[in-house]
Amino acid sequence: MDFENVIANRRSIRKYLKKEVENEKIRKMLNAINSAPSAGDLQAYEVFLVKDEELKEKLAEAAYGQYFISEAPLVFVFFANPKRSAIRYGTRGERLYCILDAAIAASYLQLSAVDLGLGSVWIGAFDDDKVRKILKVNERLIPVAIIPVGYPAEKPAATPRRKLEDLVKFL
């Protein structure tokens, strides 16, 4: 699929077929994550790929009962690593760049998933401490996104977007 179609076809998918995602597709998504740009090329983020049913259920509970998370065959959890970014960028790296790095990598995952015929949704509403505890993650890492991925069992319509004239200020 060409990039314009990838962008046009990305939707927030909350229903998934009970179908495993092939290892080759997982590898391609992981390579996309690894290819994402980051501040100073530090890749100041960590990614957890969760397939375990019990852990997925706990993540859904930590996400305030968004149980569709546990129905996806794959759940990616992205954490910002402030310490890694601070090595070069100090406080700004700790507070901003590492979070942006994780968000960009998560976006690359989502676009890669569309290209591979998969669906995903960005989950940002969750209890940080519960997510850390479930995945046994050091509290210095900041959870940024939970992204379930799988074969879509729905095809939502495109949502309305702002007009470019309203969104972009041409100077």
mmCIF file of C-alpha atoms in Angstrom:
data_model
loop_
_atom_site.group_PDB
_atom_site.id
_atom_site.type_symbol
_atom_site.label_atom_id
_atom_site.label_comp_id
_atom_site.label_asym_id
_atom_site.label_seq_id
_atom_site.Cartn_x
_atom_site.Cartn_y
_atom_site.Cartn_z
ATOM 1 C CA MET A 1 0.000 0.000 0.000
ATOM 2 C CA ASP A 2 1.367 3.432 -0.807
ATOM 3 C CA PHE A 3 1.840 5.893 2.038
ATOM 4 C CA GLU A 4 -1.116 8.103 1.116
ATOM 5 C CA ASN A 5 -3.421 5.065 1.306
ATOM 6 C CA VAL A 6 -1.893 3.971 4.617
ATOM 7 C CA ILE A 7 -2.746 7.390 6.071
ATOM 8 C CA ALA A 8 -6.230 7.387 4.508
ATOM 9 C CA ASN A 9 -7.031 3.888 5.779
ATOM 10 C CA ARG A 10 -5.840 4.204 9.387
ATOM 11 C CA ARG A 11 -8.741 3.928 11.804
ATOM 12 C CA SER A 12 -9.102 3.300 15.515
ATOM 13 C CA ILE A 13 -9.935 -0.408 15.675
ATOM 14 C CA ARG A 14 -11.493 -1.776 18.859
ATOM 15 C CA LYS A 15 -12.763 -5.127 17.557
ATOM 16 C CA TYR A 16 -10.395 -7.856 16.407
ATOM 17 C CA LEU A 17 -10.738 -11.204 14.684
ATOM 18 C CA LYS A 18 -9.597 -14.207 16.699
ATOM 19 C CA LYS A 19 -6.664 -14.698 14.366
ATOM 20 C CA GLU A 20 -2.972 -14.812 15.241
ATOM 21 C CA VAL A 21 -0.674 -12.252 13.677
ATOM 22 C CA GLU A 22 2.063 -13.932 11.668
ATOM 23 C CA ASN A 23 5.651 -13.685 12.944
ATOM 24 C CA GLU A 24 6.765 -12.033 9.709
ATOM 25 C CA LYS A 25 4.253 -9.217 10.235
ATOM 26 C CA ILE A 26 5.342 -8.851 13.858
ATOM 27 C CA ARG A 27 8.952 -8.586 12.694
ATOM 28 C CA LYS A 28 8.010 -5.880 10.171
ATOM 29 C CA MET A 29 6.180 -3.862 12.830
ATOM 30 C CA LEU A 30 9.126 -4.177 15.213
ATOM 31 C CA ASN A 31 11.459 -2.991 12.449
ATOM 32 C CA ALA A 32 9.173 0.000 11.846
ATOM 33 C CA ILE A 33 9.315 0.872 15.551
ATOM 34 C CA ASN A 34 13.094 0.562 15.488
ATOM 35 C CA SER A 35 13.270 2.838 12.413
ATOM 36 C CA ALA A 36 11.368 5.712 14.008
ATOM 37 C CA PRO A 37 13.268 8.987 14.365
ATOM 38 C CA SER A 38 14.170 10.108 17.869
ATOM 39 C CA ALA A 39 15.917 13.031 19.531
ATOM 40 C CA GLY A 40 19.645 12.620 19.083
ATOM 41 C CA ASP A 41 18.899 9.155 17.666
ATOM 42 C CA LEU A 42 18.884 7.949 21.305
ATOM 43 C CA GLN A 43 15.654 5.917 21.025
ATOM 44 C CA ALA A 44 14.742 6.953 24.568
ATOM 45 C CA TYR A 45 11.863 4.504 24.853
ATOM 46 C CA GLU A 46 11.186 0.878 25.726
ATOM 47 C CA VAL A 47 8.564 -1.346 24.094
ATOM 48 C CA PHE A 48 6.813 -4.346 25.601
ATOM 49 C CA LEU A 49 5.021 -6.763 23.281
ATOM 50 C CA VAL A 50 2.368 -8.593 25.283
ATOM 51 C CA LYS A 51 0.754 -11.818 24.069
ATOM 52 C CA ASP A 52 0.002 -13.368 27.468
ATOM 53 C CA GLU A 53 -3.780 -13.477 27.996
ATOM 54 C CA GLU A 54 -3.618 -12.790 31.731
ATOM 55 C CA LEU A 55 -1.359 -9.770 31.273
ATOM 56 C CA LYS A 56 -3.580 -8.392 28.495
ATOM 57 C CA GLU A 57 -6.612 -8.714 30.789
ATOM 58 C CA LYS A 58 -4.779 -6.870 33.572
ATOM 59 C CA LEU A 59 -3.738 -4.121 31.148
ATOM 60 C CA ALA A 60 -7.375 -3.728 30.063
ATOM 61 C CA GLU A 61 -8.351 -3.311 33.722
ATOM 62 C CA ALA A 62 -5.518 -0.793 34.253
ATOM 63 C CA ALA A 63 -6.929 1.084 31.251
ATOM 64 C CA TYR A 64 -10.150 1.714 33.175
ATOM 65 C CA GLY A 65 -12.021 -1.282 31.799
ATOM 66 C CA GLN A 66 -11.231 -0.941 28.097
ATOM 67 C CA TYR A 67 -11.599 -4.713 27.705
ATOM 68 C CA PHE A 68 -11.228 -4.738 23.933
ATOM 69 C CA ILE A 69 -7.492 -4.414 24.675
ATOM 70 C CA SER A 70 -7.448 -8.012 25.903
ATOM 71 C CA GLU A 71 -9.232 -9.233 22.753
ATOM 72 C CA ALA A 72 -6.370 -8.210 20.452
ATOM 73 C CA PRO A 73 -3.757 -10.885 19.766
ATOM 74 C CA LEU A 74 -0.938 -8.380 20.360
ATOM 75 C CA VAL A 75 -0.667 -5.493 22.784
ATOM 76 C CA PHE A 76 2.281 -3.115 22.548
ATOM 77 C CA VAL A 77 3.086 -0.910 25.525
ATOM 78 C CA PHE A 78 5.410 2.040 24.969
ATOM 79 C CA PHE A 79 7.404 3.607 27.794
ATOM 80 C CA ALA A 80 9.481 6.775 27.696
ATOM 81 C CA ASN A 81 12.959 6.423 29.190
ATOM 82 C CA PRO A 82 13.814 9.846 30.685
ATOM 83 C CA LYS A 83 17.258 8.807 31.899
ATOM 84 C CA ARG A 84 18.339 7.759 28.404
ATOM 85 C CA SER A 85 17.295 11.110 26.932
ATOM 86 C CA ALA A 86 18.774 13.142 29.793
ATOM 87 C CA ILE A 87 22.250 11.838 28.931
ATOM 88 C CA ARG A 88 22.366 14.313 26.061
ATOM 89 C CA TYR A 89 19.490 16.721 26.643
ATOM 90 C CA GLY A 90 19.168 17.143 30.418
ATOM 91 C CA THR A 91 15.837 18.266 31.794
ATOM 92 C CA ARG A 92 14.236 18.878 28.387
ATOM 93 C CA GLY A 93 15.130 15.342 27.375
ATOM 94 C CA GLU A 94 13.682 13.950 30.616
ATOM 95 C CA ARG A 95 10.442 15.884 30.400
ATOM 96 C CA LEU A 96 9.741 16.068 26.687
ATOM 97 C CA TYR A 97 12.025 14.373 24.172
ATOM 98 C CA CYS A 98 11.705 10.862 25.595
ATOM 99 C CA ILE A 99 7.901 11.125 25.528
ATOM 100 C CA LEU A 100 7.973 12.383 21.950
ATOM 101 C CA ASP A 101 10.349 9.560 21.000
ATOM 102 C CA ALA A 102 7.945 6.945 22.402
ATOM 103 C CA ALA A 103 4.966 8.601 20.706
ATOM 104 C CA ILE A 104 6.690 8.708 17.329
ATOM 105 C CA ALA A 105 7.695 5.045 17.615
ATOM 106 C CA ALA A 106 4.105 4.142 18.533
ATOM 107 C CA SER A 107 2.848 6.072 15.497
ATOM 108 C CA TYR A 108 5.245 4.156 13.271
ATOM 109 C CA LEU A 109 3.805 0.940 14.714
ATOM 110 C CA GLN A 110 0.275 2.032 13.873
ATOM 111 C CA LEU A 111 1.123 3.004 10.303
ATOM 112 C CA SER A 112 3.051 -0.218 9.783
ATOM 113 C CA ALA A 113 0.062 -2.205 11.077
ATOM 114 C CA VAL A 114 -2.244 -0.573 8.502
ATOM 115 C CA ASP A 115 0.227 -1.347 5.731
ATOM 116 C CA LEU A 116 0.175 -5.009 6.811
ATOM 117 C CA GLY A 117 -3.627 -5.248 6.821
ATOM 118 C CA LEU A 118 -3.883 -4.965 10.603
ATOM 119 C CA GLY A 119 -5.710 -2.545 12.863
ATOM 120 C CA SER A 120 -4.855 -0.786 16.100
ATOM 121 C CA VAL A 121 -5.993 1.905 18.467
ATOM 122 C CA TRP A 122 -4.010 4.311 20.627
ATOM 123 C CA ILE A 123 -4.884 3.985 24.318
ATOM 124 C CA GLY A 124 -3.697 6.838 26.495
ATOM 125 C CA ALA A 125 -6.173 6.509 29.373
ATOM 126 C CA PHE A 126 -4.698 4.193 31.982
ATOM 127 C CA ASP A 127 -3.275 4.115 35.486
ATOM 128 C CA ASP A 128 0.483 4.579 35.070
ATOM 129 C CA ASP A 129 1.405 2.807 38.297
ATOM 130 C CA LYS A 130 -0.798 -0.208 37.552
ATOM 131 C CA VAL A 131 0.705 -0.565 34.072
ATOM 132 C CA ARG A 132 4.213 -0.425 35.523
ATOM 133 C CA LYS A 133 3.317 -3.010 38.171
ATOM 134 C CA ILE A 134 1.664 -5.409 35.690
ATOM 135 C CA LEU A 135 4.719 -5.381 33.429
ATOM 136 C CA LYS A 136 7.189 -5.215 36.333
ATOM 137 C CA VAL A 137 8.707 -2.012 35.014
ATOM 138 C CA ASN A 138 10.955 0.335 36.954
ATOM 139 C CA GLU A 139 9.076 3.437 38.079
ATOM 140 C CA ARG A 140 11.585 5.680 36.291
ATOM 141 C CA LEU A 141 9.959 4.672 32.972
ATOM 142 C CA ILE A 142 6.856 6.610 31.886
ATOM 143 C CA PRO A 143 4.043 4.687 30.186
ATOM 144 C CA VAL A 144 2.985 6.610 27.085
ATOM 145 C CA ALA A 145 0.642 4.348 25.109
ATOM 146 C CA ILE A 146 -1.003 0.960 25.055
ATOM 147 C CA ILE A 147 -1.661 -0.160 21.492
ATOM 148 C CA PRO A 148 -3.633 -3.337 20.797
ATOM 149 C CA VAL A 149 -2.992 -4.762 17.316
ATOM 150 C CA GLY A 150 -4.770 -7.432 15.305
ATOM 151 C CA TYR A 151 -6.874 -8.212 12.275
ATOM 152 C CA PRO A 152 -9.822 -5.786 12.258
ATOM 153 C CA ALA A 153 -13.312 -7.169 12.886
ATOM 154 C CA GLU A 154 -14.812 -3.764 12.092
ATOM 155 C CA LYS A 155 -14.431 -1.034 9.497
ATOM 156 C CA PRO A 156 -15.239 2.311 11.112
ATOM 157 C CA ALA A 157 -15.998 5.276 8.906
ATOM 158 C CA ALA A 158 -13.518 8.111 8.708
ATOM 159 C CA THR A 159 -13.991 10.694 11.433
ATOM 160 C CA PRO A 160 -14.425 14.381 10.597
ATOM 161 C CA ARG A 161 -11.201 16.367 10.378
ATOM 162 C CA ARG A 162 -10.589 20.068 10.722
ATOM 163 C CA LYS A 163 -10.257 22.108 7.558
ATOM 164 C CA LEU A 164 -6.630 22.801 6.705
ATOM 165 C CA GLU A 165 -7.338 26.544 6.808
ATOM 166 C CA ASP A 166 -8.427 26.138 10.436
ATOM 167 C CA LEU A 167 -5.585 23.797 11.391
ATOM 168 C CA VAL A 168 -2.616 25.407 9.645
ATOM 169 C CA LYS A 169 -1.584 29.029 9.978
ATOM 170 C CA PHE A 170 -0.007 30.092 6.712
ATOM 171 C CA LEU A 171 2.523 32.866 7.292
#
